[in-house]
Amino acid sequence: MIFDYPTLKLIWWLLVGVLLVGFAIMDGHDMGVGTLLPFVGKNDEERRVVINTVGPHWDGNQVWFITGGGAIFAAWPIVYATAFSGFYWAMLAVLWALFFRPVGFDYRSKIHNATWRSTWDWGLFIGGAVPPLIFGVAFGNLLQGVPFHFDDSLVPYYTGSFWGLLNPFALLAGVVSTAMITFHGAIYLAHRTEGDIQRRSITAALIFGTLMLAGFSAAGLWIANGGFGYAITSAVDTAALPNPLAKTVELQPGAWLVNYAKAPLTLLVPALAYAGGIAALWLVWKGRTLAAFVASSFALVGVIGTAGVSMFPFVMPSSTVPSASLTVWDAVSSQRTLGIMFWATLIFMPIIVAYTSWAYKVMAGKVTAAYIRENEHSAY
């Protein structure tokens, strides 16, 4: 094995982050387009234009979602089990919202009926808006700590409720997540369309980009002045076999800012969120949509990365029994499992990036009303 156990644990913390960012960038712009569909498309033809900007590749982008979930299951099995136990109803809501997407894309335009098509337009809206909202709420709860503990056999017990997840800070995080994804989708839509749809998309990008930056700033101030943050207060053997109960953790308000003081270069991560967001706003306003999409992608890296850097080494803190908190060091799979997965990722990740890049190159260009009319029976 080339890497020792502590190094593999760090590598998989980074790789899970890469997969989450990949999901946000690739499947995120699809969801953002779905969220905007009923609003930027004012008639059936315009809505078909919007749908066809993402229709040919949205399912391919689901690879990032599936791979991210699979990576968490394989690399952090205790996190997977505990999170899906505590967030069961929230995750079920995500699943049901996602059901609207394949049916909506494939069957929406099959029947020439205004009620049928309008229903699926709103179904695609739900499939685009609900997942990022719930994922943001979940991250908001992670930052505050989740009410769970383990028994002596390391069986997790969630002691909260679904409604307890919908607290003010978590809802703010949900707003940031939704605005971020809609902002990204609006820029992509502006890049792939023209005329009235493009103008509405640019307006939406300016609105949601500003909302994202405002919400991100508000969340940062809340964390800096709020009452949550956790710190490990005992020695940690980073090479030890996983045992979440072999440490002591305390609630320390402001602890989520400690990593920035210890390693000032990490301040570049939240700075990237602001730089990317502001640059994307300026570029899309100037009509440089491709550059704006790249800039908004960097903004997504900054926003998601800020959560990861702030919490490190925590992955899922416990608000009821802090010492049961799950961290990078004690919530992972075996060294052999992490090593095998690393090589699999090293082989298959470039393949995924290569075929995705090729697919987008083939499908590059504007989607227009004329294209929809010429391909009445084959277009989405």
CSV table of C-alpha atoms in Angstrom, one decimal:
chain,number,residue,atom,x,y,z
A,1,MET,CA,0.0,0.0,0.0
A,2,ILE,CA,1.5,3.3,-1.1
A,3,PHE,CA,-0.3,5.5,1.5
A,4,ASP,CA,-0.5,5.0,5.2
A,5,TYR,CA,-3.9,4.9,7.0
A,6,PRO,CA,-3.9,8.6,8.2
A,7,THR,CA,-3.0,9.8,4.7
A,8,LEU,CA,-5.8,7.7,3.1
A,9,LYS,CA,-8.3,9.1,5.6
A,10,LEU,CA,-7.3,12.6,4.5
A,11,ILE,CA,-7.4,11.7,0.8
A,12,TRP,CA,-10.9,10.4,1.1
A,13,TRP,CA,-12.0,13.5,3.0
A,14,LEU,CA,-10.8,15.4,-0.1
A,15,LEU,CA,-12.3,13.0,-2.6
A,16,VAL,CA,-15.7,13.1,-1.0
A,17,GLY,CA,-15.5,16.8,-1.2
A,18,VAL,CA,-14.5,16.6,-4.9
A,19,LEU,CA,-17.5,14.4,-5.6
A,20,LEU,CA,-19.9,16.7,-3.7
A,21,VAL,CA,-18.5,19.7,-5.7
A,22,GLY,CA,-18.8,17.7,-8.9
A,23,PHE,CA,-22.4,16.9,-8.1
A,24,ALA,CA,-23.1,20.6,-7.4
A,25,ILE,CA,-21.5,21.8,-10.6
A,26,MET,CA,-22.8,19.2,-13.0
A,27,ASP,CA,-26.1,18.0,-11.7
A,28,GLY,CA,-26.6,21.4,-10.0
A,29,HIS,CA,-27.0,23.4,-13.2
A,30,ASP,CA,-29.6,20.9,-14.3
A,31,MET,CA,-31.5,21.4,-11.1
A,32,GLY,CA,-31.1,25.1,-11.4
A,33,VAL,CA,-32.6,25.1,-14.9
A,34,GLY,CA,-35.5,23.0,-13.6
A,35,THR,CA,-36.1,25.4,-10.8
A,36,LEU,CA,-36.3,28.3,-13.3
A,37,LEU,CA,-38.3,26.4,-16.0
A,38,PRO,CA,-41.8,27.8,-15.1
A,39,PHE,CA,-40.6,31.3,-14.8
A,40,VAL,CA,-38.2,32.0,-17.7
A,41,GLY,CA,-40.3,30.1,-20.2
A,42,LYS,CA,-43.5,32.0,-20.8
A,43,ASN,CA,-45.2,29.6,-23.3
A,44,ASP,CA,-44.9,25.9,-24.3
A,45,GLU,CA,-42.3,26.5,-27.0
A,46,GLU,CA,-40.0,28.5,-24.7
A,47,ARG,CA,-40.3,25.9,-22.0
A,48,ARG,CA,-39.3,23.2,-24.4
A,49,VAL,CA,-36.3,25.3,-25.3
A,50,VAL,CA,-35.4,25.5,-21.6
A,51,ILE,CA,-35.9,21.7,-21.1
A,52,ASN,CA,-33.7,20.9,-24.2
A,53,THR,CA,-30.7,22.8,-22.8
A,54,VAL,CA,-30.3,20.0,-20.2
A,55,GLY,CA,-32.5,17.2,-21.5
A,56,PRO,CA,-29.8,15.3,-23.4
A,57,HIS,CA,-27.4,15.1,-20.5
A,58,TRP,CA,-29.2,15.5,-17.1
A,59,ASP,CA,-29.2,11.7,-16.6
A,60,GLY,CA,-25.5,11.5,-17.3
A,61,ASN,CA,-24.8,14.1,-14.6
A,62,GLN,CA,-26.6,11.9,-12.1
A,63,VAL,CA,-23.4,9.8,-12.1
A,64,TRP,CA,-22.0,12.4,-9.7
A,65,PHE,CA,-24.9,12.0,-7.3
A,66,ILE,CA,-24.8,8.2,-7.4
A,67,THR,CA,-21.0,8.2,-7.1
A,68,GLY,CA,-21.0,10.7,-4.2
A,69,GLY,CA,-23.6,8.6,-2.3
A,70,GLY,CA,-21.6,5.4,-3.0
A,71,ALA,CA,-18.4,7.0,-1.9
A,72,ILE,CA,-19.9,8.1,1.4
A,73,PHE,CA,-21.3,4.6,1.9
A,74,ALA,CA,-18.0,2.9,1.2
A,75,ALA,CA,-15.5,5.4,2.8
A,76,TRP,CA,-17.6,6.6,5.7
A,77,PRO,CA,-20.1,3.8,6.5
A,78,ILE,CA,-20.9,5.0,10.0
A,79,VAL,CA,-21.6,8.5,8.7
A,80,TYR,CA,-23.9,7.0,6.0
A,81,ALA,CA,-25.8,4.8,8.5
A,82,THR,CA,-26.2,7.6,11.0
A,83,ALA,CA,-27.1,10.3,8.5
A,84,PHE,CA,-29.7,8.2,6.7
A,85,SER,CA,-31.2,7.2,10.0
A,86,GLY,CA,-31.4,10.8,11.3
A,87,PHE,CA,-32.3,12.4,8.0
A,88,TYR,CA,-34.6,9.6,6.8
A,89,TRP,CA,-37.7,11.6,6.1
A,90,ALA,CA,-35.6,14.4,4.5
A,91,MET,CA,-33.8,12.0,2.3
A,92,LEU,CA,-37.1,10.4,1.3
A,93,ALA,CA,-38.4,13.8,0.3
A,94,VAL,CA,-35.3,14.2,-1.9
A,95,LEU,CA,-35.9,10.8,-3.5
A,96,TRP,CA,-39.6,11.6,-4.2
A,97,ALA,CA,-38.7,15.0,-5.7
A,98,LEU,CA,-36.1,13.3,-7.9
A,99,PHE,CA,-38.8,10.9,-9.3
A,100,PHE,CA,-40.3,13.9,-11.1
A,101,ARG,CA,-37.2,14.4,-13.2
A,102,PRO,CA,-37.0,11.3,-15.5
A,103,VAL,CA,-40.7,11.1,-16.0
A,104,GLY,CA,-41.0,14.8,-16.6
A,105,PHE,CA,-38.1,14.9,-19.1
A,106,ASP,CA,-39.3,11.9,-21.0
A,107,TYR,CA,-43.0,12.2,-21.0
A,108,ARG,CA,-43.7,15.9,-20.7
A,109,SER,CA,-43.9,16.7,-24.4
A,110,LYS,CA,-45.4,13.4,-25.5
A,111,ILE,CA,-49.0,14.6,-25.2
A,112,HIS,CA,-50.3,17.8,-26.7
A,113,ASN,CA,-52.3,18.9,-23.7
A,114,ALA,CA,-51.7,22.1,-21.9
A,115,THR,CA,-52.7,20.8,-18.5
A,116,TRP,CA,-50.5,17.7,-18.9
A,117,ARG,CA,-47.4,19.8,-19.9
A,118,SER,CA,-47.9,22.4,-17.2
A,119,THR,CA,-48.2,19.7,-14.5
A,120,TRP,CA,-44.9,18.2,-15.6
A,121,ASP,CA,-43.3,21.7,-15.8
A,122,TRP,CA,-44.1,22.1,-12.1
A,123,GLY,CA,-42.9,18.6,-11.5
A,124,LEU,CA,-39.5,19.4,-13.0
A,125,PHE,CA,-39.5,22.6,-10.8
A,126,ILE,CA,-40.0,20.4,-7.7
A,127,GLY,CA,-37.3,18.0,-8.9
A,128,GLY,CA,-34.9,20.9,-9.3
A,129,ALA,CA,-35.7,23.0,-6.3
A,130,VAL,CA,-36.4,20.6,-3.5
A,131,PRO,CA,-33.1,18.6,-3.4
A,132,PRO,CA,-30.7,21.6,-3.1
A,133,LEU,CA,-33.0,23.1,-0.4
A,134,ILE,CA,-32.9,19.9,1.6
A,135,PHE,CA,-29.2,19.3,1.1
A,136,GLY,CA,-28.6,22.9,2.3
A,137,VAL,CA,-30.8,22.3,5.4
A,138,ALA,CA,-28.8,19.1,6.1
A,139,PHE,CA,-25.5,21.0,6.0
A,140,GLY,CA,-27.0,23.6,8.3
A,141,ASN,CA,-27.8,20.9,10.8
A,142,LEU,CA,-24.3,19.4,10.5
A,143,LEU,CA,-22.8,22.7,11.3
A,144,GLN,CA,-24.9,23.0,14.4
A,145,GLY,CA,-24.6,19.3,15.5
A,146,VAL,CA,-27.1,16.5,15.0
A,147,PRO,CA,-28.9,14.9,18.0
A,148,PHE,CA,-27.6,11.3,17.9
A,149,HIS,CA,-25.6,8.9,20.1
A,150,PHE,CA,-24.3,5.3,20.0
A,151,ASP,CA,-24.8,2.4,22.3
A,152,ASP,CA,-22.0,0.1,23.4
A,153,SER,CA,-22.3,-1.8,20.1
A,154,LEU,CA,-22.0,1.4,18.1
A,155,VAL,CA,-25.6,1.2,17.0
A,156,PRO,CA,-26.6,4.9,16.2
A,157,TYR,CA,-29.7,6.4,17.7
A,158,TYR,CA,-31.2,9.6,16.4
A,159,THR,CA,-33.1,11.5,19.1
A,160,GLY,CA,-34.3,14.5,17.1
A,161,SER,CA,-37.4,14.9,14.8
A,162,PHE,CA,-38.0,15.9,11.2
A,163,TRP,CA,-39.4,19.3,12.2
A,164,GLY,CA,-36.4,19.9,14.4
A,165,LEU,CA,-34.2,19.9,11.3
A,166,LEU,CA,-36.1,23.0,10.1
A,167,ASN,CA,-34.5,25.5,12.5
A,168,PRO,CA,-33.6,29.1,11.5
A,169,PHE,CA,-29.9,28.5,10.7
A,170,ALA,CA,-30.6,25.4,8.8
A,171,LEU,CA,-33.2,27.2,6.7
A,172,LEU,CA,-30.7,29.9,6.0
A,173,ALA,CA,-28.3,27.3,4.8
A,174,GLY,CA,-31.1,25.9,2.6
A,175,VAL,CA,-31.6,29.3,1.1
A,176,VAL,CA,-27.9,29.6,0.4
A,177,SER,CA,-27.8,26.2,-1.3
A,178,THR,CA,-31.0,26.8,-3.4
A,179,ALA,CA,-29.8,30.3,-4.5
A,180,MET,CA,-26.3,28.9,-5.3
A,181,ILE,CA,-27.7,26.1,-7.5
A,182,THR,CA,-30.3,28.4,-9.2
A,183,PHE,CA,-27.6,31.0,-9.8
A,184,HIS,CA,-25.5,28.3,-11.5
A,185,GLY,CA,-28.4,27.0,-13.6
A,186,ALA,CA,-29.4,30.5,-14.7
A,187,ILE,CA,-25.9,31.2,-16.0
A,188,TYR,CA,-25.9,27.9,-17.9
A,189,LEU,CA,-29.3,28.7,-19.3
A,190,ALA,CA,-28.2,32.1,-20.4
A,191,HIS,CA,-25.2,30.4,-22.2
A,192,ARG,CA,-27.4,27.9,-24.1
A,193,THR,CA,-30.3,30.2,-25.1
A,194,GLU,CA,-30.9,33.6,-26.8
A,195,GLY,CA,-33.4,36.3,-27.0
A,196,ASP,CA,-36.1,36.7,-24.3
A,197,ILE,CA,-35.2,33.5,-22.5
A,198,GLN,CA,-31.6,34.6,-22.2
A,199,ARG,CA,-32.5,38.0,-20.9
A,200,ARG,CA,-34.8,36.5,-18.2
A,201,SER,CA,-32.0,34.0,-17.3
A,202,ILE,CA,-29.5,36.8,-16.9
A,203,THR,CA,-31.9,38.6,-14.6
A,204,ALA,CA,-32.5,35.5,-12.6
A,205,ALA,CA,-28.7,35.0,-12.3
A,206,LEU,CA,-28.2,38.5,-11.0
A,207,ILE,CA,-31.0,38.0,-8.4
A,208,PHE,CA,-29.9,34.6,-7.2
A,209,GLY,CA,-26.2,35.3,-7.3
A,210,THR,CA,-26.7,38.3,-5.0
A,211,LEU,CA,-29.0,36.2,-2.7
A,212,MET,CA,-26.3,33.5,-2.5
A,213,LEU,CA,-23.6,36.0,-1.5
A,214,ALA,CA,-25.8,37.7,1.0
A,215,GLY,CA,-27.0,34.4,2.5
A,216,PHE,CA,-23.4,33.1,2.6
A,217,SER,CA,-22.3,36.3,4.5
A,218,ALA,CA,-25.2,36.1,6.9
A,219,ALA,CA,-24.4,32.4,7.7
A,220,GLY,CA,-20.7,33.3,8.3
A,221,LEU,CA,-21.6,36.0,10.7
A,222,TRP,CA,-24.1,33.7,12.4
A,223,ILE,CA,-21.4,31.1,12.9
A,224,ALA,CA,-18.9,33.7,14.1
A,225,ASN,CA,-21.3,35.0,16.7
A,226,GLY,CA,-23.5,32.0,17.3
A,227,GLY,CA,-23.4,29.3,19.9
A,228,PHE,CA,-22.2,26.3,17.9
A,229,GLY,CA,-18.8,24.8,17.0
A,230,TYR,CA,-17.1,21.6,18.3
A,231,ALA,CA,-13.5,20.8,19.3
A,232,ILE,CA,-11.7,17.6,20.1
A,233,THR,CA,-10.2,17.9,23.6
A,234,SER,CA,-8.3,14.6,23.9
A,235,ALA,CA,-5.4,13.1,22.0
A,236,VAL,CA,-6.4,11.4,18.8
A,237,ASP,CA,-4.5,8.5,17.2
A,238,THR,CA,-5.1,9.2,13.5
A,239,ALA,CA,-3.8,5.7,12.6
A,240,ALA,CA,-6.1,3.8,14.9
A,241,LEU,CA,-9.0,1.6,13.8
A,242,PRO,CA,-12.3,3.4,13.7
A,243,ASN,CA,-13.9,4.0,17.1
A,244,PRO,CA,-16.1,7.1,17.4
A,245,LEU,CA,-16.2,6.8,21.2
A,246,ALA,CA,-12.4,6.9,21.8
A,247,LYS,CA,-12.2,10.6,22.2
A,248,THR,CA,-13.7,13.5,24.0
A,249,VAL,CA,-15.4,16.5,22.3
A,250,GLU,CA,-16.7,19.7,23.7
A,251,LEU,CA,-19.1,22.3,22.4
A,252,GLN,CA,-17.1,25.4,21.9
A,253,PRO,CA,-18.8,28.5,20.3
A,254,GLY,CA,-16.6,29.8,17.5
A,255,ALA,CA,-14.7,26.6,17.1
A,256,TRP,CA,-15.6,26.5,13.4
A,257,LEU,CA,-13.2,29.4,12.9
A,258,VAL,CA,-10.2,27.9,14.5
A,259,ASN,CA,-8.9,26.2,11.4
A,260,TYR,CA,-8.6,29.5,9.6
A,261,ALA,CA,-6.4,30.9,12.5
A,262,LYS,CA,-4.3,27.7,12.5
A,263,ALA,CA,-3.8,27.7,8.7
A,264,PRO,CA,-4.4,31.1,7.2
A,265,LEU,CA,-4.1,29.8,3.7
A,266,THR,CA,-7.5,28.2,4.2
A,267,LEU,CA,-9.0,31.7,4.1
A,268,LEU,CA,-8.6,31.4,0.3
A,269,VAL,CA,-11.6,28.9,0.3
A,270,PRO,CA,-14.3,31.4,1.5
A,271,ALA,CA,-12.5,34.1,-0.5
A,272,LEU,CA,-13.0,31.9,-3.6
A,273,ALA,CA,-16.8,31.9,-2.9
A,274,TYR,CA,-16.8,35.7,-3.0
A,275,ALA,CA,-14.4,36.1,-5.9
A,276,GLY,CA,-16.2,33.5,-8.0
A,277,GLY,CA,-19.6,34.8,-7.2
A,278,ILE,CA,-18.8,38.5,-7.8
A,279,ALA,CA,-16.9,37.6,-11.0
A,280,ALA,CA,-19.8,35.5,-12.3
A,281,LEU,CA,-22.3,38.3,-11.6
A,282,TRP,CA,-20.2,40.8,-13.5
A,283,LEU,CA,-19.5,38.4,-16.4
A,284,VAL,CA,-23.1,37.3,-16.9
A,285,TRP,CA,-24.2,40.9,-16.8
A,286,LYS,CA,-21.7,41.6,-19.6
A,287,GLY,CA,-23.0,38.7,-21.5
A,288,ARG,CA,-19.9,36.6,-21.2
A,289,THR,CA,-21.8,33.5,-20.2
A,290,LEU,CA,-19.2,30.8,-20.6
A,291,ALA,CA,-16.7,32.6,-18.4
A,292,ALA,CA,-19.5,33.3,-16.0
A,293,PHE,CA,-20.3,29.6,-15.8
A,294,VAL,CA,-16.7,28.9,-15.0
A,295,ALA,CA,-16.7,31.6,-12.3
A,296,SER,CA,-19.9,30.3,-10.7
A,297,SER,CA,-18.3,26.9,-10.6
A,298,PHE,CA,-15.5,28.3,-8.6
A,299,ALA,CA,-18.0,30.0,-6.3
A,300,LEU,CA,-19.6,26.6,-5.7
A,301,VAL,CA,-16.2,25.2,-4.8
A,302,GLY,CA,-15.7,28.0,-2.3
A,303,VAL,CA,-19.1,27.7,-0.6
A,304,ILE,CA,-19.0,23.9,-0.2
A,305,GLY,CA,-15.3,24.0,0.6
A,306,THR,CA,-15.9,26.6,3.3
A,307,ALA,CA,-18.2,24.2,5.2
A,308,GLY,CA,-15.7,21.4,4.9
A,309,VAL,CA,-12.7,23.4,6.0
A,310,SER,CA,-14.6,25.0,8.9
A,311,MET,CA,-15.7,21.6,10.3
A,312,PHE,CA,-12.5,19.6,9.7
A,313,PRO,CA,-11.9,17.0,11.1
A,314,PHE,CA,-15.5,16.7,12.0
A,315,VAL,CA,-17.9,15.1,9.5
A,316,MET,CA,-21.1,14.8,11.6
A,317,PRO,CA,-20.9,16.3,15.1
A,318,SER,CA,-23.3,15.1,17.8
A,319,SER,CA,-25.2,17.9,19.7
A,320,THR,CA,-26.5,15.5,22.4
A,321,VAL,CA,-23.4,13.4,23.1
A,322,PRO,CA,-20.5,15.4,21.6
A,323,SER,CA,-18.0,12.6,22.2
A,324,ALA,CA,-20.0,10.5,19.8
A,325,SER,CA,-19.2,13.0,17.0
A,326,LEU,CA,-18.0,11.4,13.8
A,327,THR,CA,-14.7,12.6,12.3
A,328,VAL,CA,-12.4,12.0,9.4
A,329,TRP,CA,-10.2,9.9,11.8
A,330,ASP,CA,-12.8,7.6,13.4
A,331,ALA,CA,-15.7,7.2,10.9
A,332,VAL,CA,-13.9,5.5,8.0
A,333,SER,CA,-13.6,2.1,6.5
A,334,SER,CA,-10.5,-0.1,6.8
A,335,GLN,CA,-7.2,0.8,5.2
A,336,ARG,CA,-7.6,-1.9,2.6
A,337,THR,CA,-11.0,-0.6,1.6
A,338,LEU,CA,-9.8,3.0,1.3
A,339,GLY,CA,-6.8,1.9,-0.7
A,340,ILE,CA,-8.8,-0.2,-3.2
A,341,MET,CA,-11.3,2.6,-3.6
A,342,PHE,CA,-8.5,5.1,-4.2
A,343,TRP,CA,-7.1,3.1,-7.1
A,344,ALA,CA,-10.6,2.6,-8.5
A,345,THR,CA,-11.2,6.4,-8.3
A,346,LEU,CA,-7.9,7.1,-9.9
A,347,ILE,CA,-8.9,4.9,-12.9
A,348,PHE,CA,-12.6,5.8,-13.4
A,349,MET,CA,-12.7,9.5,-12.4
A,350,PRO,CA,-10.7,10.6,-15.5
A,351,ILE,CA,-13.0,8.4,-17.7
A,352,ILE,CA,-16.1,10.1,-16.3
A,353,VAL,CA,-14.5,13.6,-16.8
A,354,ALA,CA,-13.4,12.6,-20.4
A,355,TYR,CA,-16.8,11.3,-21.6
A,356,THR,CA,-18.7,14.2,-19.9
A,357,SER,CA,-16.4,16.7,-21.6
A,358,TRP,CA,-16.9,14.9,-25.0
A,359,ALA,CA,-20.7,14.9,-24.5
A,360,TYR,CA,-20.8,18.6,-23.7
A,361,LYS,CA,-18.6,19.3,-26.7
A,362,VAL,CA,-21.0,17.4,-29.0
A,363,MET,CA,-24.1,19.2,-27.6
A,364,ALA,CA,-22.5,22.7,-27.5
A,365,GLY,CA,-24.4,25.6,-29.1
A,366,LYS,CA,-27.6,27.4,-28.7
A,367,VAL,CA,-31.0,25.8,-28.3
A,368,THR,CA,-33.6,27.8,-30.2
A,369,ALA,CA,-37.3,27.9,-30.9
A,370,ALA,CA,-36.5,27.0,-34.6
A,371,TYR,CA,-34.6,23.9,-33.4
A,372,ILE,CA,-37.7,22.8,-31.4
A,373,ARG,CA,-40.0,23.3,-34.4
A,374,GLU,CA,-37.7,21.4,-36.7
A,375,ASN,CA,-37.4,18.5,-34.2
A,376,GLU,CA,-41.0,18.5,-33.0
A,377,HIS,CA,-41.2,14.8,-32.4
A,378,SER,CA,-37.7,14.1,-31.2
A,379,ALA,CA,-36.9,17.0,-29.0
A,380,TYR,CA,-37.8,16.9,-25.3
